[in-house]
XYZ file of N, CA and C in Angstrom:
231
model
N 35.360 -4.496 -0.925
C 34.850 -5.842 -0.759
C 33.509 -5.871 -0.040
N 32.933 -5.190 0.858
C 32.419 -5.407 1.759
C 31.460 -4.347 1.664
N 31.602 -3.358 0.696
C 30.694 -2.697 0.013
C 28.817 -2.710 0.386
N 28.157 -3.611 -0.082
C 26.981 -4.004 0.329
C 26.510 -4.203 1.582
N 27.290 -4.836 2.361
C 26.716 -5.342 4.046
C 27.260 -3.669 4.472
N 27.850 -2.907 4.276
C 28.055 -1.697 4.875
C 26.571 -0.471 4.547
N 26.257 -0.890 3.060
C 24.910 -0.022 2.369
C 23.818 -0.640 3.486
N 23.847 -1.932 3.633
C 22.553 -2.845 4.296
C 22.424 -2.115 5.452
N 24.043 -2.192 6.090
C 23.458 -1.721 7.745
C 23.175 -0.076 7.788
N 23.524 1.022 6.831
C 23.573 2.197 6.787
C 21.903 2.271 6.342
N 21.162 1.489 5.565
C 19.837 1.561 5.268
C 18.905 1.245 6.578
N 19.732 -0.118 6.829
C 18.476 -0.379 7.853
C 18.693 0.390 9.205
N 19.780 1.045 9.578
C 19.672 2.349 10.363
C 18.958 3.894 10.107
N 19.171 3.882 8.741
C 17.947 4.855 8.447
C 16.637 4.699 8.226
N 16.064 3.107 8.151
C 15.440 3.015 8.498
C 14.490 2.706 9.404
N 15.304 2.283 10.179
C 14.782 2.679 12.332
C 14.502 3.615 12.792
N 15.729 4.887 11.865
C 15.002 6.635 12.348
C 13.846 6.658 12.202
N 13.246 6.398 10.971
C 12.004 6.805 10.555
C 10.507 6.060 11.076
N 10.930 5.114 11.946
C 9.908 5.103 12.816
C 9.944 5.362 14.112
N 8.900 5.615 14.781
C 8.649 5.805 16.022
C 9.092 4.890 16.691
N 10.449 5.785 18.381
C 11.026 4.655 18.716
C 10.093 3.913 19.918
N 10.121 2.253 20.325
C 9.686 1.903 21.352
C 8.999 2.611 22.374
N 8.505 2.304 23.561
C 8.335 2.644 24.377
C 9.459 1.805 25.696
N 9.594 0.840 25.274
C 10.481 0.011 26.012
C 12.055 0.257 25.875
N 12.881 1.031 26.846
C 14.151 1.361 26.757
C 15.020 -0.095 26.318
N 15.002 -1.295 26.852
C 15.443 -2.538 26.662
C 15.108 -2.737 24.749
N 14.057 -2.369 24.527
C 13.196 -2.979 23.327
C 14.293 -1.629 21.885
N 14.448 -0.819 22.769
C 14.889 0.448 22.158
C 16.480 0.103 21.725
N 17.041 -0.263 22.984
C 18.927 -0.419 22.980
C 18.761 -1.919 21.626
N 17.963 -2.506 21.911
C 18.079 -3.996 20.603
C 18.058 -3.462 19.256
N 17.344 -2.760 19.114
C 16.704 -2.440 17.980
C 17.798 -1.354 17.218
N 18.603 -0.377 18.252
C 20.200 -0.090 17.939
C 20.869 -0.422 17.627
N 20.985 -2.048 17.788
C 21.574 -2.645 17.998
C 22.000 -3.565 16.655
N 20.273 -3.817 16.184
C 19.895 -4.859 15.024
C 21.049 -4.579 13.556
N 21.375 -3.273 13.268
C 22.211 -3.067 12.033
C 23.540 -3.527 12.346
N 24.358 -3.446 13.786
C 25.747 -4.176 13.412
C 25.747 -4.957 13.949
N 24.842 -5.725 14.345
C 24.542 -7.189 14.118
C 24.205 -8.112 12.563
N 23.621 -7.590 12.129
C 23.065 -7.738 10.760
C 24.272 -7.431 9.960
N 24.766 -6.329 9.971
C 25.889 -5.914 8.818
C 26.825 -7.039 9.316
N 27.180 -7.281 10.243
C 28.264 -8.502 10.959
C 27.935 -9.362 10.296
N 26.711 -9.774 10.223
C 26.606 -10.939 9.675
C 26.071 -10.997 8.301
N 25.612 -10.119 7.812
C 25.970 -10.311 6.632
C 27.244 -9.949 5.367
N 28.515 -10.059 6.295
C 29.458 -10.313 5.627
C 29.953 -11.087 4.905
N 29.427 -11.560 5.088
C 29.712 -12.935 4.289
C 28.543 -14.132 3.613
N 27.968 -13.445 3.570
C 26.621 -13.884 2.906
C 26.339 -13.532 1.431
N 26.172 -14.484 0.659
C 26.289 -14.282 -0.542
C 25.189 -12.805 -1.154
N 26.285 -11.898 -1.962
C 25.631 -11.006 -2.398
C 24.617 -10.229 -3.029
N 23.600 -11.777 -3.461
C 22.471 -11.424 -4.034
C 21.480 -11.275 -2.769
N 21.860 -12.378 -2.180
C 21.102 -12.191 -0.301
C 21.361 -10.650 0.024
N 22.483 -9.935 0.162
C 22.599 -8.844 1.165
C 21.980 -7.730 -0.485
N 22.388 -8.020 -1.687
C 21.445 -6.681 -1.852
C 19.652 -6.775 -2.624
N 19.833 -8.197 -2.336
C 17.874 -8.160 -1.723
C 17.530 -7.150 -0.773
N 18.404 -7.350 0.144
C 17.968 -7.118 1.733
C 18.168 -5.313 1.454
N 19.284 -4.859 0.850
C 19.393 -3.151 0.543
C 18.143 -2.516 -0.346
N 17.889 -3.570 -1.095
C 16.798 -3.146 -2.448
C 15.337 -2.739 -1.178
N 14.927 -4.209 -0.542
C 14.247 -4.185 0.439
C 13.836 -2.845 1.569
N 14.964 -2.411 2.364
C 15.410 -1.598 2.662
C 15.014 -0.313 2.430
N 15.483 -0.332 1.051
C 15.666 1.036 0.387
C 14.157 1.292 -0.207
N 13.433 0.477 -0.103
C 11.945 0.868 -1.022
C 10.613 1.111 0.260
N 11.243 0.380 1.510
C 10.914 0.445 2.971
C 10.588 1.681 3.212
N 11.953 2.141 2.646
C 12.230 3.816 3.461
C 11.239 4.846 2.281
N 11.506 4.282 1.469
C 10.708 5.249 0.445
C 9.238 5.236 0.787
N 8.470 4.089 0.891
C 7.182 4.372 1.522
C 6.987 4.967 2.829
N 8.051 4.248 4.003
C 7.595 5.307 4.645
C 7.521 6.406 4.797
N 8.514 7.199 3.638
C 8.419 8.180 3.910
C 7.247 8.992 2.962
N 6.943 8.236 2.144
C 5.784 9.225 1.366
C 4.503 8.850 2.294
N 4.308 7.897 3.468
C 3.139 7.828 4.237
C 3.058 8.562 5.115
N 4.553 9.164 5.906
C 4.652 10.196 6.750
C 4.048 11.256 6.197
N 4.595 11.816 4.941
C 4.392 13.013 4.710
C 2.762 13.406 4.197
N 2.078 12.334 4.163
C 1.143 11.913 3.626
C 0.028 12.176 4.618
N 0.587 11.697 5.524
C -0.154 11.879 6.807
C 0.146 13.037 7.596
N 1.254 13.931 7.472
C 1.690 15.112 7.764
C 0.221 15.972 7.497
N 0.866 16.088 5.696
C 0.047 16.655 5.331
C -1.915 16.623 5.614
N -2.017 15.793 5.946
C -3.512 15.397 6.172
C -3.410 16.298 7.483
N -2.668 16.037 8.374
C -2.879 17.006 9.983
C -3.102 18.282 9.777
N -2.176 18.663 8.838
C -2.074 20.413 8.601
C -3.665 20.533 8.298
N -3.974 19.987 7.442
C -4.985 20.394 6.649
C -6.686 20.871 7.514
């Protein structure tokens, strides 16, 4: 049932790894915080809403990660 708000919060936790965390420990514990809050609440939110929000998510992570590596690569060089 619940399928999607579980993908949402598992995305938007992988996508918090992938940026650089805070400097603010307070700013840091929220931001931990933001996916089971979010997955909570989007339980019950109609399902085109929560897999906007995964599609969203999921294309998030894909750029950042080809800008990381992007920029990786530029350092080496």
């Amino acid at each position: 049932f619940f399928v999607l708000p579980i993908v949402m919060g598992a995305s938007m936790f992988f996508q918090q790894k992938l940026n650089p965390p805070p400097a603010d420990p307070m700013q840091q514990k929220i931001i931990m915080a933001l996916p089971i809050v979010f997955t909570a609440m989007f339980l019950f939110f109609p399902s085109g809403l929560v897999l906007y929000w995964v599609v969203n998510n999921l294309l998030s992570i894909a750029q950042q990660w080809v800008i990381t590596r992007r920029v990786e690569a530029g350092i080496k060089d």
